[in-house]
Short mmCIF file of N, CA and C in Angstrom, two decimals:
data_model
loop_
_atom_site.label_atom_id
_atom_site.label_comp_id
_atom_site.label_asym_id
_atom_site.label_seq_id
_atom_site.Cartn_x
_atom_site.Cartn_y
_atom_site.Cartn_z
N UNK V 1 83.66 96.94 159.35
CA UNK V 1 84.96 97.27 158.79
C UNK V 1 85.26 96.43 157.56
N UNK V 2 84.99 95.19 157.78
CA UNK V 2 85.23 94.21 156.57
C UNK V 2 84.21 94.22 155.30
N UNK V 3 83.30 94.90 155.74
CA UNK V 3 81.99 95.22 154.35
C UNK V 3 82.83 96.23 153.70
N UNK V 4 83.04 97.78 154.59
CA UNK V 4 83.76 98.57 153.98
C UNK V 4 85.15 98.52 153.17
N UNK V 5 85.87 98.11 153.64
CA UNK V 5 86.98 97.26 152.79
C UNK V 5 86.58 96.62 151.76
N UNK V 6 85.27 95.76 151.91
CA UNK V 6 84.91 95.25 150.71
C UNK V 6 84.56 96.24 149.32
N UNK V 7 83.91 97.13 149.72
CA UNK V 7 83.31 98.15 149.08
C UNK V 7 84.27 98.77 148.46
N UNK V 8 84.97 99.46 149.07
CA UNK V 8 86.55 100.20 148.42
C UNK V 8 87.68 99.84 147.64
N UNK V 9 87.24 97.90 147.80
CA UNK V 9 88.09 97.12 147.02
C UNK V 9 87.22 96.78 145.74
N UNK V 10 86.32 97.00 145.91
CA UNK V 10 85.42 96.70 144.64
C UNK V 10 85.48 98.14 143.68
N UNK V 11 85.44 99.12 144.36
CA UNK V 11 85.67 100.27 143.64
C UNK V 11 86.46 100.55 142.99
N UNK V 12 87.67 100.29 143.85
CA UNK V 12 89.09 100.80 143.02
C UNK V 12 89.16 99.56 142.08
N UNK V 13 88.91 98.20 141.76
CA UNK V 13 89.43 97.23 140.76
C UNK V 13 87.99 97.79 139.52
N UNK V 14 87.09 98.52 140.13
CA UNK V 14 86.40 98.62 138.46
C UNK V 14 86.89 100.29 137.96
N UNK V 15 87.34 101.29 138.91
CA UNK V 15 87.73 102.42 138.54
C UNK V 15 89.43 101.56 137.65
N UNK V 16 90.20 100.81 138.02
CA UNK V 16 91.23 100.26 137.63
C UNK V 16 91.00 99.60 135.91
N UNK V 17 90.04 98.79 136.01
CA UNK V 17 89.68 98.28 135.02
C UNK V 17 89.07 99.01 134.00
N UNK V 18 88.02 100.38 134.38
CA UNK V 18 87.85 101.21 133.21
C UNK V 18 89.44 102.05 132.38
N UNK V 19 90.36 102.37 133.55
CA UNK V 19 91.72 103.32 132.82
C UNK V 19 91.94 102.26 132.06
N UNK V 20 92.13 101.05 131.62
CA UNK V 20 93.33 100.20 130.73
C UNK V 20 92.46 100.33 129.46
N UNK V 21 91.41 100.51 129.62
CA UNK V 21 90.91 99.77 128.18
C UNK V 21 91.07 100.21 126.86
N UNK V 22 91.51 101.96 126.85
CA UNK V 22 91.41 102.83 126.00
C UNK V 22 93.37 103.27 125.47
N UNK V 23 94.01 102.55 126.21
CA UNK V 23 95.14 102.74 126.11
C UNK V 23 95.72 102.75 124.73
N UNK V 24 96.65 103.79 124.23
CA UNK V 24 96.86 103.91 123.11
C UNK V 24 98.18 103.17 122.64
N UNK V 25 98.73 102.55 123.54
CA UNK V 25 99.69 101.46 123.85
C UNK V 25 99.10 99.61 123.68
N UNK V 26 99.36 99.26 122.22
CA UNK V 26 98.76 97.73 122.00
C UNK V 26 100.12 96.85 122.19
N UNK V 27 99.81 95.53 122.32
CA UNK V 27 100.70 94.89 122.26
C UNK V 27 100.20 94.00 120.74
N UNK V 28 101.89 93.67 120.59
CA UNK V 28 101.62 92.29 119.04
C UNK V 28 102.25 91.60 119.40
N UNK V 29 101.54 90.32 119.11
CA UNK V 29 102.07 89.13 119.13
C UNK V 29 102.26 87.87 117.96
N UNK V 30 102.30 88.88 116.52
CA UNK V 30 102.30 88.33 115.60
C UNK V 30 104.25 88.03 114.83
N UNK V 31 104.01 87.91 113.72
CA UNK V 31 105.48 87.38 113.59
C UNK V 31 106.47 89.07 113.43
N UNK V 32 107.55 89.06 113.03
CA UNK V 32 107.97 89.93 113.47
C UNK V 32 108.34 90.83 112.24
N UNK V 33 108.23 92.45 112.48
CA UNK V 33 108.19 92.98 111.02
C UNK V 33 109.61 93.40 110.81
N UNK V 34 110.04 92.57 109.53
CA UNK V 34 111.61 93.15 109.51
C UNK V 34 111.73 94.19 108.45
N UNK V 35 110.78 94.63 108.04
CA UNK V 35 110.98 95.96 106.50
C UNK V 35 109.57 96.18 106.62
N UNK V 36 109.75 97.86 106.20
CA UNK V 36 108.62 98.60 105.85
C UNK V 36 109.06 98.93 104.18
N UNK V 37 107.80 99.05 103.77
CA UNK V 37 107.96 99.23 102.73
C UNK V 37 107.05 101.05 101.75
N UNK V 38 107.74 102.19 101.71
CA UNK V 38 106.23 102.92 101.08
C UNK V 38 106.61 103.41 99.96
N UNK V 39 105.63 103.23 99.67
CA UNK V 39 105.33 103.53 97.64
C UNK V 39 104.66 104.66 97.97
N UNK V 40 105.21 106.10 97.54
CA UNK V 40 105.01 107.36 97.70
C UNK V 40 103.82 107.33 96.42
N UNK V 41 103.98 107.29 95.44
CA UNK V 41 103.31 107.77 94.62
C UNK V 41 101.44 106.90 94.53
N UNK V 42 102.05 105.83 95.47
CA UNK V 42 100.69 104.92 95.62
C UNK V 42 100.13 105.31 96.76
N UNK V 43 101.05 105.86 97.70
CA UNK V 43 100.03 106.44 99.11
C UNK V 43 99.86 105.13 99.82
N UNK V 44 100.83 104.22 100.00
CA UNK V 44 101.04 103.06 100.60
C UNK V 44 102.13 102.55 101.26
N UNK V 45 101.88 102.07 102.49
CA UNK V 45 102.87 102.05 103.43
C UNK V 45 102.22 100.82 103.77
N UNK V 46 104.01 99.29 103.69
CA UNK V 46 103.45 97.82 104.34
C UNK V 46 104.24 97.59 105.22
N UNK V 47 103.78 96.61 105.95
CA UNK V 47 104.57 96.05 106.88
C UNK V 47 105.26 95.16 106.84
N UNK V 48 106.43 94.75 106.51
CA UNK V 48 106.69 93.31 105.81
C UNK V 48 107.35 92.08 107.12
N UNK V 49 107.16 90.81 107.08
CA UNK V 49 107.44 89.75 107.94
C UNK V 49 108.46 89.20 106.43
N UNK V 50 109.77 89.57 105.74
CA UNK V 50 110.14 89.08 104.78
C UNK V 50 109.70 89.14 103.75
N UNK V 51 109.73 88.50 102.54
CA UNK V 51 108.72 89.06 101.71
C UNK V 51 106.33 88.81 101.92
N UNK V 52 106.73 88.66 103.51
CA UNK V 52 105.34 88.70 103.01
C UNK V 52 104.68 89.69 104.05
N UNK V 53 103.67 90.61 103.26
CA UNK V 53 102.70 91.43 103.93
C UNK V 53 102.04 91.08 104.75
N UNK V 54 102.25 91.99 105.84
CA UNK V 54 101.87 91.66 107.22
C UNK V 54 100.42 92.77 107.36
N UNK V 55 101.18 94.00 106.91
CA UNK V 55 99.37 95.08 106.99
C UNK V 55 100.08 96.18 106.09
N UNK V 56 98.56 96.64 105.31
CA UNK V 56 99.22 97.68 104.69
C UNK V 56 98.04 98.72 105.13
N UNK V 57 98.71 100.30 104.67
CA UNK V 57 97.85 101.76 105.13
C UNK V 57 97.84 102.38 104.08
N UNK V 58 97.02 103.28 103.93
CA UNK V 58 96.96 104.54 103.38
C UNK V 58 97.49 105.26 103.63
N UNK V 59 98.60 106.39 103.40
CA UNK V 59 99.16 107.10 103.94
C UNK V 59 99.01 108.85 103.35
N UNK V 60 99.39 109.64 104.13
CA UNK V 60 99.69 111.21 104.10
C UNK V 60 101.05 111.40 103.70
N UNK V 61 101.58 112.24 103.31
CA UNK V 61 103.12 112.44 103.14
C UNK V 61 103.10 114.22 103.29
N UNK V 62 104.43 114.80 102.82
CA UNK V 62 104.78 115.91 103.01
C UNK V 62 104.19 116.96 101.73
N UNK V 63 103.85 118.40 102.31
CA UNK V 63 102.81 119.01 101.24
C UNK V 63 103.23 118.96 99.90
N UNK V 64 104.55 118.62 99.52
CA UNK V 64 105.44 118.53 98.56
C UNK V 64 105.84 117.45 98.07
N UNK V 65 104.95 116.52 98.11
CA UNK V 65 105.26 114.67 97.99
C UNK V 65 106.35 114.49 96.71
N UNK V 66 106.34 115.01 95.74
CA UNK V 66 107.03 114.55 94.49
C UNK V 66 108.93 115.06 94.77
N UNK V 67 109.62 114.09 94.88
CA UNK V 67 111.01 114.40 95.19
C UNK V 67 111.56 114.24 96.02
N UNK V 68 112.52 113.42 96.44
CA UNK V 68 113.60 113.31 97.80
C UNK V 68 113.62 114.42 98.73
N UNK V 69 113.40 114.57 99.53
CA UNK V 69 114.03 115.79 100.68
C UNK V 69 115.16 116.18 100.03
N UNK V 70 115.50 117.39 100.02
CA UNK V 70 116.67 117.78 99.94
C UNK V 70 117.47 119.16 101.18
N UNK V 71 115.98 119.49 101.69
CA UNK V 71 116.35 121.01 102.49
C UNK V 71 115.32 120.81 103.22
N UNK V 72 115.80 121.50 104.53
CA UNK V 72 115.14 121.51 105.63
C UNK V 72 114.00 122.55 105.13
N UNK V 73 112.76 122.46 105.44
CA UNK V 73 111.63 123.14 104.87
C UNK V 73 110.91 123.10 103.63
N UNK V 74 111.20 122.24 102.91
CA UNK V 74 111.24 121.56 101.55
C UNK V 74 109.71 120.97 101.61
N UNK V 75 108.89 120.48 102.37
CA UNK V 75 108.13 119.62 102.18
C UNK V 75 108.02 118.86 101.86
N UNK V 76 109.12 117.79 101.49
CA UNK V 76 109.14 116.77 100.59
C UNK V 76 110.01 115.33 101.74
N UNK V 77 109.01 114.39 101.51
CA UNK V 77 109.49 113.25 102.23
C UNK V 77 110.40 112.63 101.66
N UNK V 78 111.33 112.00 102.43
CA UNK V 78 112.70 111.38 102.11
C UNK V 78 112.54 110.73 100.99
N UNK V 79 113.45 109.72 100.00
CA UNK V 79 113.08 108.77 99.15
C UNK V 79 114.99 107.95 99.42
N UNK V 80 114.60 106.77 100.02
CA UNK V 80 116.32 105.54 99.84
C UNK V 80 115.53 104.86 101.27
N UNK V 81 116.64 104.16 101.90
CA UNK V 81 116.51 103.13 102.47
C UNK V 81 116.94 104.21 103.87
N UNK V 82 116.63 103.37 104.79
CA UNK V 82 116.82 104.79 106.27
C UNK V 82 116.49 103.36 107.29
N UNK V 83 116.65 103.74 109.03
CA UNK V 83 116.24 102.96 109.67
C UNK V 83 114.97 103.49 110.52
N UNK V 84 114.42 103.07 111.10
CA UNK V 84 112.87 103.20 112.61
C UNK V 84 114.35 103.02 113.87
N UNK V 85 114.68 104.35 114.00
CA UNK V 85 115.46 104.74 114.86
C UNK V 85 115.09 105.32 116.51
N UNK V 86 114.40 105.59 116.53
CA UNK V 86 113.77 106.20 118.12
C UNK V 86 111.97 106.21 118.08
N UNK V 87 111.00 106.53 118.93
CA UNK V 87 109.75 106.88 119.00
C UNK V 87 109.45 107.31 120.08
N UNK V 88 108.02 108.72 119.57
CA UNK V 88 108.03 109.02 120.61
C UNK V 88 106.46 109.01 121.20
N UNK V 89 106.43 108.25 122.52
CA UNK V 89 105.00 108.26 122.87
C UNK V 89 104.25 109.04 123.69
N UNK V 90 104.91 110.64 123.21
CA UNK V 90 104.17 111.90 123.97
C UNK V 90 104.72 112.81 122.51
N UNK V 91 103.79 112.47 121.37
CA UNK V 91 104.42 113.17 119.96
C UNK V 91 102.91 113.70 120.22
N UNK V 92 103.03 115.34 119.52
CA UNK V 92 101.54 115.80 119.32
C UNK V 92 100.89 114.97 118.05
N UNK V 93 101.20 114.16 117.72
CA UNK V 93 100.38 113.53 116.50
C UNK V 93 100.01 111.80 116.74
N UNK V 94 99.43 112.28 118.13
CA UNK V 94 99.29 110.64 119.04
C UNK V 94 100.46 109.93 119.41
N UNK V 95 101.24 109.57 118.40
CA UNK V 95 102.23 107.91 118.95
C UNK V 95 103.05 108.76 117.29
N UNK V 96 104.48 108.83 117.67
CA UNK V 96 105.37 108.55 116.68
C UNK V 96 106.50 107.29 115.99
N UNK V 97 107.15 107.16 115.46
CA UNK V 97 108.41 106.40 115.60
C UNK V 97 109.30 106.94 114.45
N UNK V 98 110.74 107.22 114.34
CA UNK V 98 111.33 108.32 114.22
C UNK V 98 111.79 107.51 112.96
N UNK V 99 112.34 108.16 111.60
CA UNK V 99 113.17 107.74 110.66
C UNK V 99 114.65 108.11 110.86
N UNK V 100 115.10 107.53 110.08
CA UNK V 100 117.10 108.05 110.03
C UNK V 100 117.37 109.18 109.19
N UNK V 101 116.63 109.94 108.69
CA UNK V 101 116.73 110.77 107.88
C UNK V 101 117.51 112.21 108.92
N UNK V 102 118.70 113.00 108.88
CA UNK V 102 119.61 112.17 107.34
C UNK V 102 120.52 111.36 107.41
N UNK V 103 120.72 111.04 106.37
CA UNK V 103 121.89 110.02 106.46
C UNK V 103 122.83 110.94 105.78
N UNK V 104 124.48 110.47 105.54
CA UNK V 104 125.42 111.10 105.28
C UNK V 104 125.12 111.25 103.69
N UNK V 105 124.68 110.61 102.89
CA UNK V 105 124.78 110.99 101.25
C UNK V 105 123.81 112.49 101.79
N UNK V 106 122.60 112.84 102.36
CA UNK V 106 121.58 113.55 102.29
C UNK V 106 122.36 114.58 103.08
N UNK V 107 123.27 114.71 104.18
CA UNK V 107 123.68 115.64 104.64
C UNK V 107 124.75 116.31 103.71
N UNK V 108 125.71 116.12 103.12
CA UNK V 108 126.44 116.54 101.77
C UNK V 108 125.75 116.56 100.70
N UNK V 109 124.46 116.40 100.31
CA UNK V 109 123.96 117.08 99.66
C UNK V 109 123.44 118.66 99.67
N UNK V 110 122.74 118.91 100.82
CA UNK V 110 122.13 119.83 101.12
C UNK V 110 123.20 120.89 101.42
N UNK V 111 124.61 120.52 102.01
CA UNK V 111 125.39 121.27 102.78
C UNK V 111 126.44 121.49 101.60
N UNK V 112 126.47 120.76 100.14
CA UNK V 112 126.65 121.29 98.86
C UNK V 112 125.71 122.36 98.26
N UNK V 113 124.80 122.68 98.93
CA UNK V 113 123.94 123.67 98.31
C UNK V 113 123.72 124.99 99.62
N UNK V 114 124.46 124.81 100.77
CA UNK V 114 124.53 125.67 101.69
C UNK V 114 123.55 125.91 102.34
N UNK V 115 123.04 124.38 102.37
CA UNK V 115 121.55 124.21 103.14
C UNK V 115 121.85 123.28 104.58
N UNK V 116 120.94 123.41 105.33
CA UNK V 116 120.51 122.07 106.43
C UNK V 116 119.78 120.80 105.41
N UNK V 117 120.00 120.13 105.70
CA UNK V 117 119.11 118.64 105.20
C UNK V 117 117.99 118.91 106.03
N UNK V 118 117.92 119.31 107.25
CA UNK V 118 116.89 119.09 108.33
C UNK V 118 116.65 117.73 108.71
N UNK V 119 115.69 117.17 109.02
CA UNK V 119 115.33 116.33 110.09
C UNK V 119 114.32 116.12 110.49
N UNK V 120 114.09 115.10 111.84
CA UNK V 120 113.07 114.91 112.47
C UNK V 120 111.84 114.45 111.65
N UNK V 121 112.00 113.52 111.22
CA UNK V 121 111.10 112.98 110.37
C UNK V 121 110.24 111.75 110.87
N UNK V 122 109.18 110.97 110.55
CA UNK V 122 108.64 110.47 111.75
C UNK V 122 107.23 109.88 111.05
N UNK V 123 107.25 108.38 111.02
CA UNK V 123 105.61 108.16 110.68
C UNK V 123 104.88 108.54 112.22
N UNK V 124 103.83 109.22 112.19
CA UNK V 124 103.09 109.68 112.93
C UNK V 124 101.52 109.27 113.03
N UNK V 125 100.39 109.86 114.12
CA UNK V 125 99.15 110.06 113.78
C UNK V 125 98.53 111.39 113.04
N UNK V 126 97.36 111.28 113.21
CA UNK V 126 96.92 113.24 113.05
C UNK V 126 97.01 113.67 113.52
N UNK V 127 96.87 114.79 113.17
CA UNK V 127 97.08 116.21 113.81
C UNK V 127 96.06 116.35 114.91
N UNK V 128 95.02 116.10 114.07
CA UNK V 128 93.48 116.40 114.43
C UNK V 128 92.64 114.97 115.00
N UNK V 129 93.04 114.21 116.10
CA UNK V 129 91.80 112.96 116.24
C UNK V 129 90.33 113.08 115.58
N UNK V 130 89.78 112.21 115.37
CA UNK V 130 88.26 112.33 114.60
C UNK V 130 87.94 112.65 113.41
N UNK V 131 88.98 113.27 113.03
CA UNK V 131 89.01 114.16 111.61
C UNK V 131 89.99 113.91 110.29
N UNK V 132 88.97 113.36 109.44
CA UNK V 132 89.92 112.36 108.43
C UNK V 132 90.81 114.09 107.49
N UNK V 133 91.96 113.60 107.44
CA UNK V 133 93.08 114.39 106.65
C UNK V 133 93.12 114.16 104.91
N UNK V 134 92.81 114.84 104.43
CA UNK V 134 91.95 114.86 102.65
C UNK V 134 93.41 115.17 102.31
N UNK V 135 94.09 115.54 102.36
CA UNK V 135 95.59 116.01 101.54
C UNK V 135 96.58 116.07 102.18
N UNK V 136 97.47 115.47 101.32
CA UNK V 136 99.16 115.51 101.87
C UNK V 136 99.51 116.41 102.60
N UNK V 137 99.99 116.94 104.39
CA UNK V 137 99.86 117.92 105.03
C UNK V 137 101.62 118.40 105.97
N UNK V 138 101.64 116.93 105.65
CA UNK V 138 102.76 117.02 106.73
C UNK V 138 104.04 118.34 105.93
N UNK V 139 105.45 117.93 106.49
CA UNK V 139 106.31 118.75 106.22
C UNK V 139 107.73 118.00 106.01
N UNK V 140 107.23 116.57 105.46
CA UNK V 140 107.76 115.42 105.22
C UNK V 140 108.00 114.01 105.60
N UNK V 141 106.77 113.98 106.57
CA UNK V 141 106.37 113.29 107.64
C UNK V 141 105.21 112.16 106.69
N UNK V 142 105.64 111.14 107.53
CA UNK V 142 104.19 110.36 106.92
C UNK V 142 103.19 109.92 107.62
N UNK V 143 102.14 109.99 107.23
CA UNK V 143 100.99 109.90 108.43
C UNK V 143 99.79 108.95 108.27
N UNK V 144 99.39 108.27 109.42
CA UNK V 144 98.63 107.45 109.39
C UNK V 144 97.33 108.13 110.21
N UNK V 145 95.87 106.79 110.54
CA UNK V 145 95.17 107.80 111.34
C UNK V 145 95.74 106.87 113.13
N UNK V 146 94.79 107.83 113.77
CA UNK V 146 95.86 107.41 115.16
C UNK V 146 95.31 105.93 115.61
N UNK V 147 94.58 105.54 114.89
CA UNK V 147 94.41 104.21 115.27
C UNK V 147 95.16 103.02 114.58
N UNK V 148 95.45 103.51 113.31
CA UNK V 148 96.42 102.67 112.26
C UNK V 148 97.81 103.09 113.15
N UNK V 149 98.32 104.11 113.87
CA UNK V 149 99.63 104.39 114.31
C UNK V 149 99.72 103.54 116.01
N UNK V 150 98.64 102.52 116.06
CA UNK V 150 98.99 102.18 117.49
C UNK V 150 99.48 100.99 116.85
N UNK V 151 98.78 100.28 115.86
CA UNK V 151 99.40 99.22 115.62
C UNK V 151 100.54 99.02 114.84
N UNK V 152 101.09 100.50 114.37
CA UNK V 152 102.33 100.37 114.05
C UNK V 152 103.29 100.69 115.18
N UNK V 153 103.17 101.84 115.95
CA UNK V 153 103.97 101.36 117.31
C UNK V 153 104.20 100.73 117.86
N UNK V 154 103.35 99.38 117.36
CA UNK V 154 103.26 97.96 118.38
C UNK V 154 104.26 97.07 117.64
N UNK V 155 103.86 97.32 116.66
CA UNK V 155 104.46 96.34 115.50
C UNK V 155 105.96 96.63 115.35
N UNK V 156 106.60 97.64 114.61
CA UNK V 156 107.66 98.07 114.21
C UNK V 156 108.80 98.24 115.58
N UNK V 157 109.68 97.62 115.34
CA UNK V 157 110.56 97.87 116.53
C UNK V 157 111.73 98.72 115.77
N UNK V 158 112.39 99.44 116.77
CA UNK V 158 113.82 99.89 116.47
C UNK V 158 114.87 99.37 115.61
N UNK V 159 115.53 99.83 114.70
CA UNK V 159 116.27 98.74 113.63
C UNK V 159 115.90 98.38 112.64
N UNK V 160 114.53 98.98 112.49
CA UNK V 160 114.12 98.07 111.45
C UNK V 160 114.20 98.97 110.25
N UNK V 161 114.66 98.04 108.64
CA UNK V 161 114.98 99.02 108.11
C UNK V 161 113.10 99.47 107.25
N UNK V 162 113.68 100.92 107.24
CA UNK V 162 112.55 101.57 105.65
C UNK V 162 112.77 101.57 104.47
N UNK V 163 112.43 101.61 103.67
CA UNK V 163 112.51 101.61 102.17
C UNK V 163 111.31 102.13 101.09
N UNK V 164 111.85 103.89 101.56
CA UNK V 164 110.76 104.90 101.02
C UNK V 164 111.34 104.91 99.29
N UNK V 165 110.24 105.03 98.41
CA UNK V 165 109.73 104.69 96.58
C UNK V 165 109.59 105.87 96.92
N UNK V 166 109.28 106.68 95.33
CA UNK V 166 109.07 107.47 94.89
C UNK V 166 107.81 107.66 94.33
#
């Protein structure tokens, strides 16, 4: 009885120990990021600890990169200051974390032109795991690959502000 017990306890702690390893959930324990920073036209997105760079990416943006959002369906990623307001870690694009977009100047804009501003905006992963993304795809979304988006889920907490360039 006590061999068998042994056996079943040995099983389940290495079946246990293979599920953690691949988890798309990291932890950081580095200093803390209080501003993001992305330069649209550079295709660069940092992480900032104050003024100093913590990590920077390559980034994707919306099929329409040149210009502020203005309308829901626009393709075009936001451009002002916004917050990392919610995330979501069952997003089809691996791991999300949500922008503030809109804010009230962006909603009276659009609704001066008898539009939605729209929404739901979101640095994300790919679409596609394995498969590097050659052109701006999103729909104003900015995108990393899903391995650059774990360590920004790890990193970036709620509150923190953005500060999307043109």
């Amino acid at each position: 009885m006590k061999r068998r017990n042994l056996i079943l306890g040995g099983t389940a702690l290495v079946a246990l120990g293979a599920c953690g390893g691949n988890s798309k959930f990291k932890r950081y324990y580095g200093p803390k990021v209080t501003y993001v920073v992305v330069n649209k036209g550079a295709r660069n997105m940092y992480l900032l600890h104050h003024d100093k760079v913590l990590e920077s990416y390559p980034i994707k943006l919306g099929f329409a990169p040149t210009g502020h959002k203005e309308i829901e369906g626009d393709g075009k990623t936001p451009e002002g200051i916004y917050w990392i307001d919610r995330r979501n870690p069952n997003s089809r694009f691996h791991l999300s974390i949500g922008i503030s977009y809109p804010n009230e100047r962006d909603r009276q804009r659009a609704e001066a032109m008898g539009k939605s501003p729209g929404g739901e905006i979101f640095i994300h992963g790919q679409r596609v795991p394995f498969r590097k993304d050659k052109d701006d795809w999103t729909w104003g979304c900015i995108s990393v690959t899903n391995k650059e988006m774990e360590q920004i889920y790890a990193m970036v907490g709620d509150g923190t502000p953005i500060q999307i360039n043109p």
